[in-house]
Amino acid sequence: MAKTIAVKELAYFVCQSGNLTAEFFSNHDLETGKKIHEYHQSNYNELSKKEVYIKSEFSLSNETYILHGFIDGVLNINNKLIIEEIKSTSLDLDEITLDYHQEHLAQLKIYGYLYAINNGLDEVNLRLTYISVVDFVPKVFELTTTTNELEEFVMSILEEYIIWLNLLDEASKVKEETIASIKFPFKEKREGQQKLMSAVYQNMLNEDILFSIAPTGIGKTMATLFAALKSLKSKDKLFYITAKGSGKNAPLDAVELLSKNGLKMKTIDITAKRKICNCGKKNCNPDDCPFAIGFFNRLKAATFDIFKSYDIFSRDVILKIANTHNICAFEFSLYLSYFCDLVIADYNYVFDPKAHLIRYFDDDKYKPKVLVDEAHNLVSRSKEMYSATIFESDIRLLRKRLSSYKPSVRKLCNKAIEIFDKYHDILAEKALFVSLEMDLELNKALKHIKERVDEILIENKTLQNKDEILDIYFKILDFLRIADYYCDTHRMLGKINNDDISVSYNCLDASQFLLSTIKESIYGITFFSATLYPITYYMDLLTKGNGKYLQLLSPFNPDNLQIIINKEISTKYIDREASVDTILETIETLSKKEGNYIIFFPSYTYLNMVYEKIDNPDFECIVQTNNLDEDEKERIIDKFKTTTNTKFGFFVMGGVFSEGIDFIGEALSGVIIVGVGLPLVCDENNILKDYFEEKYPTKGFDYAYVYPGFTKVIQAVGRVIRDGDDKGVAVLMDNRFTHLRYKQLMPPHWKNIKLITNNYLLKKILK
């Protein structure tokens, strides 16, 4: 069977060259490339043709290959035939030479050769045309070459590419063989695990949508991953996506275990740029980073190197190879993901319209299947993906930084600032301005600023305060991009803080965007979490109610978790000061039994209100602060691994310690949950409530406040029992936990519940 190779794919893999530059990261190709092509092609005479499809078949090393693609232009000018390749560029045209990017010339030569042999030509005229995205001015390179010369060139790069194809084919063959033969790595499946595996497997085969409530202890990571792997076909690419970096440890560990049992497949962990950057620089360009210089010249060798040496491309492996070949580790990882069968990454690489890997979901070359871990987090994350904010102070700073480079920037920024000024008058009387409509005048002003900044970035190799300028530039790009998605699920919000106006395009419900991605680009998706309660809420806000669901029971003995509800305490905002003494008494009562405990608060303010009243405690206090870095987070987790003295962690619900972390055995004896986890009652959340009330009558408050809040409670309580031998207590402090609204949301394994009215009863139960 003939193997089909796209001309561009061949040219870019073998012949790519050059540096990582700002042009590579810009969105010019997406936004203006097609427009530039169409504009240039519209000037063709009637004898010339555009977008000419061509293909030819070749035999090499007893294999048949088909090269194919679309020629931008087959020109007939004064009876002279010319093959044209068009490229858009943001660079100054004076800087561009014929071999500026060797892959562009290679692509043109391949097209020229295919056209020549298909039409019996002995020589062919080639034209490489670069067109400026600023003013659409072209720069043209022309050459005439013989078909024999082109044949020698094409055959040489085809032979090199076939080496790579054979490497990929061998990896694919081994992957399919080992997936077929691999056995489940444990002797016995846990209760509920087989049900989950069967459901995921069938869902992926049917290319459908599945939601699974899978409590801790079922072994959902291995179950979902193993079942999804068994469902893979030749064109399938599996994505395992998570909300937080720590969430990737479990799937990576599962793949490592499967690989020890015989699985061989190319797997990559896409790590956040700030965690994998091997230069410590913010900007990937030759002026700021040595790993950007000649990146594309060395990329091919690095790719061969890692593919021949490893199957699992972890952060450490990627860094090692990137440093060996002196290339950017982050961009290397994104490139490698093209050739991997399993991609472990953050949610945004699948669903965020601004993310780099969205390319996989616009291309029919791959058939993505997706596993969404801790799926309850995707509701809020997806809304963030389709929201954007711009500040008046951003524009003022941009004006200050760039006016000396191009005086017209001042005028354009002043126009935008005038638009912001109108909100000063509006917000003088109210804290928040809300509109169903976008500010089209602001969009237009920001678009003009963006275009002028594009010119400045092109014309100036070095800029003072470049990081600040690029930060604001990307904010403007994001704002304009979200404007393209703005619809009835959005609200425009105007706010003022310390005399600084902000305008936001706030997405209240991203389900239509998620569902569109799923329907158009995903061939089977499973959402799973221990806390998808109530399931209708998550199905509504992730897939507009589409899909099936499976609810599994916890495999742990419910008697191992003692739920205690203090029904006499109120933690509502107006009652918080009065609640402090009762919370302190509860802490004192628990501290009498040596162990590690966590108190989860709804806010840092409430946390500090209680913590500041603790005087000379007999236990160690570990207090979460805002903006913890990774090192401090790990130090706190390590403290809970020791049980030599009693410790109390003062943490916030929904924070880094309330999910995705295992405190197994004696590492955690119990938790105190202060309040029902309601988000802050504020104008923004009330807007959300009103939106949901209109969409889901009588459910507005639940959808905006109750359900997302109680999810945090379930996650926090879930820290206590992490395996079958764990035992512990969860004290829920709020009388609302006894209300029907909340009782209906409690997981089935919360069976061992006792009500108390004072700490004397708490002592009695704890004994």
PDB file of C-alpha atoms in Angstrom, residues 302-461:
ATOM      1  CA  ALA A 302      17.393  16.267  18.464  1.00  0.00           C
ATOM      2  CA  THR A 303      14.152  14.607  17.342  1.00  0.00           C
ATOM      3  CA  PHE A 304      15.990  11.583  15.921  1.00  0.00           C
ATOM      4  CA  ASP A 305      18.082  11.392  19.085  1.00  0.00           C
ATOM      5  CA  ILE A 306      15.176  11.271  21.553  1.00  0.00           C
ATOM      6  CA  PHE A 307      13.105   8.927  19.393  1.00  0.00           C
ATOM      7  CA  LYS A 308      15.861   6.361  19.115  1.00  0.00           C
ATOM      8  CA  SER A 309      16.706   6.485  22.828  1.00  0.00           C
ATOM      9  CA  TYR A 310      13.426   6.824  24.747  1.00  0.00           C
ATOM     10  CA  ASP A 311       9.752   5.896  24.737  1.00  0.00           C
ATOM     11  CA  ILE A 312       8.579   8.159  27.567  1.00  0.00           C
ATOM     12  CA  PHE A 313       9.478  11.804  27.041  1.00  0.00           C
ATOM     13  CA  SER A 314       9.324  13.143  30.592  1.00  0.00           C
ATOM     14  CA  ARG A 315      10.363  16.639  31.587  1.00  0.00           C
ATOM     15  CA  ASP A 316      13.836  15.442  32.606  1.00  0.00           C
ATOM     16  CA  VAL A 317      14.359  13.498  29.366  1.00  0.00           C
ATOM     17  CA  ILE A 318      13.257  16.443  27.214  1.00  0.00           C
ATOM     18  CA  LEU A 319      15.557  18.807  29.120  1.00  0.00           C
ATOM     19  CA  LYS A 320      18.479  16.410  28.764  1.00  0.00           C
ATOM     20  CA  ILE A 321      18.143  16.092  24.978  1.00  0.00           C
ATOM     21  CA  ALA A 322      17.336  19.783  24.509  1.00  0.00           C
ATOM     22  CA  ASN A 323      20.447  20.811  26.414  1.00  0.00           C
ATOM     23  CA  THR A 324      22.566  18.323  24.454  1.00  0.00           C
ATOM     24  CA  HIS A 325      21.440  19.916  21.172  1.00  0.00           C
ATOM     25  CA  ASN A 326      21.221  23.494  22.481  1.00  0.00           C
ATOM     26  CA  ILE A 327      17.548  24.028  21.675  1.00  0.00           C
ATOM     27  CA  CYS A 328      14.539  25.413  23.556  1.00  0.00           C
ATOM     28  CA  ALA A 329      13.136  22.588  25.696  1.00  0.00           C
ATOM     29  CA  PHE A 330       9.563  23.905  25.752  1.00  0.00           C
ATOM     30  CA  GLU A 331       9.187  24.341  21.993  1.00  0.00           C
ATOM     31  CA  PHE A 332      10.967  21.022  21.525  1.00  0.00           C
ATOM     32  CA  SER A 333       8.321  19.345  23.675  1.00  0.00           C
ATOM     33  CA  LEU A 334       5.464  20.866  21.658  1.00  0.00           C
ATOM     34  CA  TYR A 335       7.076  19.712  18.421  1.00  0.00           C
ATOM     35  CA  LEU A 336       7.663  16.190  19.741  1.00  0.00           C
ATOM     36  CA  SER A 337       4.001  15.865  20.657  1.00  0.00           C
ATOM     37  CA  TYR A 338       3.206  15.658  16.927  1.00  0.00           C
ATOM     38  CA  PHE A 339       4.807  12.232  16.857  1.00  0.00           C
ATOM     39  CA  CYS A 340       3.602  10.811  20.178  1.00  0.00           C
ATOM     40  CA  ASP A 341       0.676   8.458  20.675  1.00  0.00           C
ATOM     41  CA  LEU A 342      -0.078   9.585  24.239  1.00  0.00           C
ATOM     42  CA  VAL A 343       0.064  13.233  25.281  1.00  0.00           C
ATOM     43  CA  ILE A 344      -0.241  14.090  28.980  1.00  0.00           C
ATOM     44  CA  ALA A 345      -0.976  17.779  29.349  1.00  0.00           C
ATOM     45  CA  ASP A 346      -3.038  20.560  30.888  1.00  0.00           C
ATOM     46  CA  TYR A 347      -6.674  21.165  29.897  1.00  0.00           C
ATOM     47  CA  ASN A 348      -5.782  24.213  27.839  1.00  0.00           C
ATOM     48  CA  TYR A 349      -3.873  22.183  25.227  1.00  0.00           C
ATOM     49  CA  VAL A 350      -7.175  20.618  24.174  1.00  0.00           C
ATOM     50  CA  PHE A 351      -9.827  23.242  24.872  1.00  0.00           C
ATOM     51  CA  ASP A 352      -8.232  26.696  25.063  1.00  0.00           C
ATOM     52  CA  PRO A 353      -8.521  28.615  21.761  1.00  0.00           C
ATOM     53  CA  LYS A 354      -5.249  30.379  22.628  1.00  0.00           C
ATOM     54  CA  ALA A 355      -3.225  27.216  23.246  1.00  0.00           C
ATOM     55  CA  HIS A 356      -0.523  25.891  20.933  1.00  0.00           C
ATOM     56  CA  LEU A 357      -1.746  22.303  20.611  1.00  0.00           C
ATOM     57  CA  ILE A 358      -5.179  23.332  19.389  1.00  0.00           C
ATOM     58  CA  ARG A 359      -3.661  22.489  15.995  1.00  0.00           C
ATOM     59  CA  TYR A 360      -4.384  18.809  16.679  1.00  0.00           C
ATOM     60  CA  PHE A 361      -8.046  19.593  16.790  1.00  0.00           C
ATOM     61  CA  ASP A 362      -8.126  21.404  13.450  1.00  0.00           C
ATOM     62  CA  ASP A 363      -6.384  18.688  11.420  1.00  0.00           C
ATOM     63  CA  ASP A 364      -7.874  15.489  10.060  1.00  0.00           C
ATOM     64  CA  LYS A 365      -4.497  13.746  10.170  1.00  0.00           C
ATOM     65  CA  TYR A 366      -5.127  12.718  13.784  1.00  0.00           C
ATOM     66  CA  LYS A 367      -8.173  11.313  15.573  1.00  0.00           C
ATOM     67  CA  PRO A 368      -7.854  12.584  19.152  1.00  0.00           C
ATOM     68  CA  LYS A 369      -9.381  10.644  22.035  1.00  0.00           C
ATOM     69  CA  VAL A 370      -9.438  12.448  25.372  1.00  0.00           C
ATOM     70  CA  LEU A 371      -9.425  11.477  29.063  1.00  0.00           C
ATOM     71  CA  VAL A 372     -10.329  14.420  31.348  1.00  0.00           C
ATOM     72  CA  ASP A 373      -9.082  13.839  34.900  1.00  0.00           C
ATOM     73  CA  GLU A 374     -10.570  15.743  37.875  1.00  0.00           C
ATOM     74  CA  ALA A 375     -13.184  16.960  35.396  1.00  0.00           C
ATOM     75  CA  HIS A 376     -15.010  19.082  37.993  1.00  0.00           C
ATOM     76  CA  ASN A 377     -12.241  21.676  37.529  1.00  0.00           C
ATOM     77  CA  LEU A 378     -12.994  22.120  33.841  1.00  0.00           C
ATOM     78  CA  VAL A 379     -16.168  24.140  34.491  1.00  0.00           C
ATOM     79  CA  SER A 380     -14.303  27.121  35.927  1.00  0.00           C
ATOM     80  CA  ARG A 381     -11.198  26.629  33.784  1.00  0.00           C
ATOM     81  CA  SER A 382     -13.205  26.610  30.549  1.00  0.00           C
ATOM     82  CA  LYS A 383     -14.866  29.909  31.465  1.00  0.00           C
ATOM     83  CA  GLU A 384     -11.417  31.421  31.996  1.00  0.00           C
ATOM     84  CA  MET A 385     -10.307  30.141  28.578  1.00  0.00           C
ATOM     85  CA  TYR A 386     -13.046  32.139  26.879  1.00  0.00           C
ATOM     86  CA  SER A 387     -12.687  35.319  28.970  1.00  0.00           C
ATOM     87  CA  ALA A 388     -10.271  38.234  28.698  1.00  0.00           C
ATOM     88  CA  THR A 389      -9.538  41.534  30.455  1.00  0.00           C
ATOM     89  CA  ILE A 390      -7.738  44.729  29.467  1.00  0.00           C
ATOM     90  CA  PHE A 391      -6.787  47.585  31.831  1.00  0.00           C
ATOM     91  CA  GLU A 392      -6.543  51.290  31.168  1.00  0.00           C
ATOM     92  CA  SER A 393      -3.161  51.208  32.924  1.00  0.00           C
ATOM     93  CA  ASP A 394      -1.947  48.685  30.310  1.00  0.00           C
ATOM     94  CA  ILE A 395      -2.616  51.179  27.523  1.00  0.00           C
ATOM     95  CA  ARG A 396      -1.079  54.054  29.435  1.00  0.00           C
ATOM     96  CA  LEU A 397       2.104  52.048  30.020  1.00  0.00           C
ATOM     97  CA  LEU A 398       2.225  50.948  26.385  1.00  0.00           C
ATOM     98  CA  ARG A 399       1.930  54.591  25.311  1.00  0.00           C
ATOM     99  CA  LYS A 400       4.811  55.522  27.600  1.00  0.00           C
ATOM    100  CA  ARG A 401       7.049  52.693  26.367  1.00  0.00           C
ATOM    101  CA  LEU A 402       6.431  52.975  22.611  1.00  0.00           C
ATOM    102  CA  SER A 403       5.747  56.626  21.740  1.00  0.00           C
ATOM    103  CA  SER A 404       9.432  57.279  21.103  1.00  0.00           C
ATOM    104  CA  TYR A 405       9.586  54.437  18.577  1.00  0.00           C
ATOM    105  CA  LYS A 406       6.540  55.519  16.578  1.00  0.00           C
ATOM    106  CA  PRO A 407       4.781  58.780  17.527  1.00  0.00           C
ATOM    107  CA  SER A 408       1.468  57.596  16.056  1.00  0.00           C
ATOM    108  CA  VAL A 409       1.236  55.084  18.940  1.00  0.00           C
ATOM    109  CA  ARG A 410       0.488  57.988  21.306  1.00  0.00           C
ATOM    110  CA  LYS A 411      -2.497  59.083  19.247  1.00  0.00           C
ATOM    111  CA  LEU A 412      -3.897  55.541  19.037  1.00  0.00           C
ATOM    112  CA  CYS A 413      -3.398  54.919  22.761  1.00  0.00           C
ATOM    113  CA  ASN A 414      -5.028  58.252  23.578  1.00  0.00           C
ATOM    114  CA  LYS A 415      -8.063  57.181  21.573  1.00  0.00           C
ATOM    115  CA  ALA A 416      -8.325  53.978  23.614  1.00  0.00           C
ATOM    116  CA  ILE A 417      -7.829  55.913  26.875  1.00  0.00           C
ATOM    117  CA  GLU A 418     -10.709  58.240  25.898  1.00  0.00           C
ATOM    118  CA  ILE A 419     -12.907  55.149  25.588  1.00  0.00           C
ATOM    119  CA  PHE A 420     -11.823  53.981  29.044  1.00  0.00           C
ATOM    120  CA  ASP A 421     -12.552  57.477  30.398  1.00  0.00           C
ATOM    121  CA  LYS A 422     -16.263  57.166  29.636  1.00  0.00           C
ATOM    122  CA  TYR A 423     -16.382  54.344  32.210  1.00  0.00           C
ATOM    123  CA  HIS A 424     -15.047  56.673  34.919  1.00  0.00           C
ATOM    124  CA  ASP A 425     -18.302  58.624  34.829  1.00  0.00           C
ATOM    125  CA  ILE A 426     -20.425  55.462  34.753  1.00  0.00           C
ATOM    126  CA  LEU A 427     -18.528  53.773  37.587  1.00  0.00           C
ATOM    127  CA  ALA A 428     -18.602  56.868  39.765  1.00  0.00           C
ATOM    128  CA  GLU A 429     -22.150  55.856  40.661  1.00  0.00           C
ATOM    129  CA  LYS A 430     -21.864  52.038  40.680  1.00  0.00           C
ATOM    130  CA  ALA A 431     -19.178  49.447  41.477  1.00  0.00           C
ATOM    131  CA  LEU A 432     -19.739  47.436  38.327  1.00  0.00           C
ATOM    132  CA  PHE A 433     -20.996  48.188  34.831  1.00  0.00           C
ATOM    133  CA  VAL A 434     -22.583  45.255  33.000  1.00  0.00           C
ATOM    134  CA  SER A 435     -23.575  45.009  29.356  1.00  0.00           C
ATOM    135  CA  LEU A 436     -24.831  42.263  27.092  1.00  0.00           C
ATOM    136  CA  GLU A 437     -22.930  43.850  24.214  1.00  0.00           C
ATOM    137  CA  MET A 438     -19.222  44.248  23.522  1.00  0.00           C
ATOM    138  CA  ASP A 439     -17.557  47.629  23.351  1.00  0.00           C
ATOM    139  CA  LEU A 440     -17.025  47.710  19.579  1.00  0.00           C
ATOM    140  CA  GLU A 441     -15.322  51.083  19.793  1.00  0.00           C
ATOM    141  CA  LEU A 442     -12.727  49.671  22.210  1.00  0.00           C
ATOM    142  CA  ASN A 443     -12.208  46.607  19.988  1.00  0.00           C
ATOM    143  CA  LYS A 444     -11.476  48.864  17.023  1.00  0.00           C
ATOM    144  CA  ALA A 445      -9.056  51.040  18.999  1.00  0.00           C
ATOM    145  CA  LEU A 446      -7.166  48.015  20.346  1.00  0.00           C
ATOM    146  CA  LYS A 447      -6.949  46.503  16.859  1.00  0.00           C
ATOM    147  CA  HIS A 448      -5.272  49.679  15.583  1.00  0.00           C
ATOM    148  CA  ILE A 449      -2.838  49.659  18.517  1.00  0.00           C
ATOM    149  CA  LYS A 450      -2.006  46.001  17.865  1.00  0.00           C
ATOM    150  CA  GLU A 451      -1.235  46.723  14.210  1.00  0.00           C
ATOM    151  CA  ARG A 452       1.088  49.578  15.149  1.00  0.00           C
ATOM    152  CA  VAL A 453       2.862  47.456  17.780  1.00  0.00           C
ATOM    153  CA  ASP A 454       3.324  44.779  15.096  1.00  0.00           C
ATOM    154  CA  GLU A 455       5.200  47.336  12.996  1.00  0.00           C
ATOM    155  CA  ILE A 456       7.375  48.414  15.937  1.00  0.00           C
ATOM    156  CA  LEU A 457       8.298  44.815  16.765  1.00  0.00           C
ATOM    157  CA  ILE A 458       9.230  44.223  13.125  1.00  0.00           C
ATOM    158  CA  GLU A 459      11.251  47.405  12.716  1.00  0.00           C
ATOM    159  CA  ASN A 460      13.191  47.278  16.002  1.00  0.00           C
ATOM    160  CA  LYS A 461      15.510  44.431  16.820  1.00  0.00           C
TER     161      LYS A 461
END
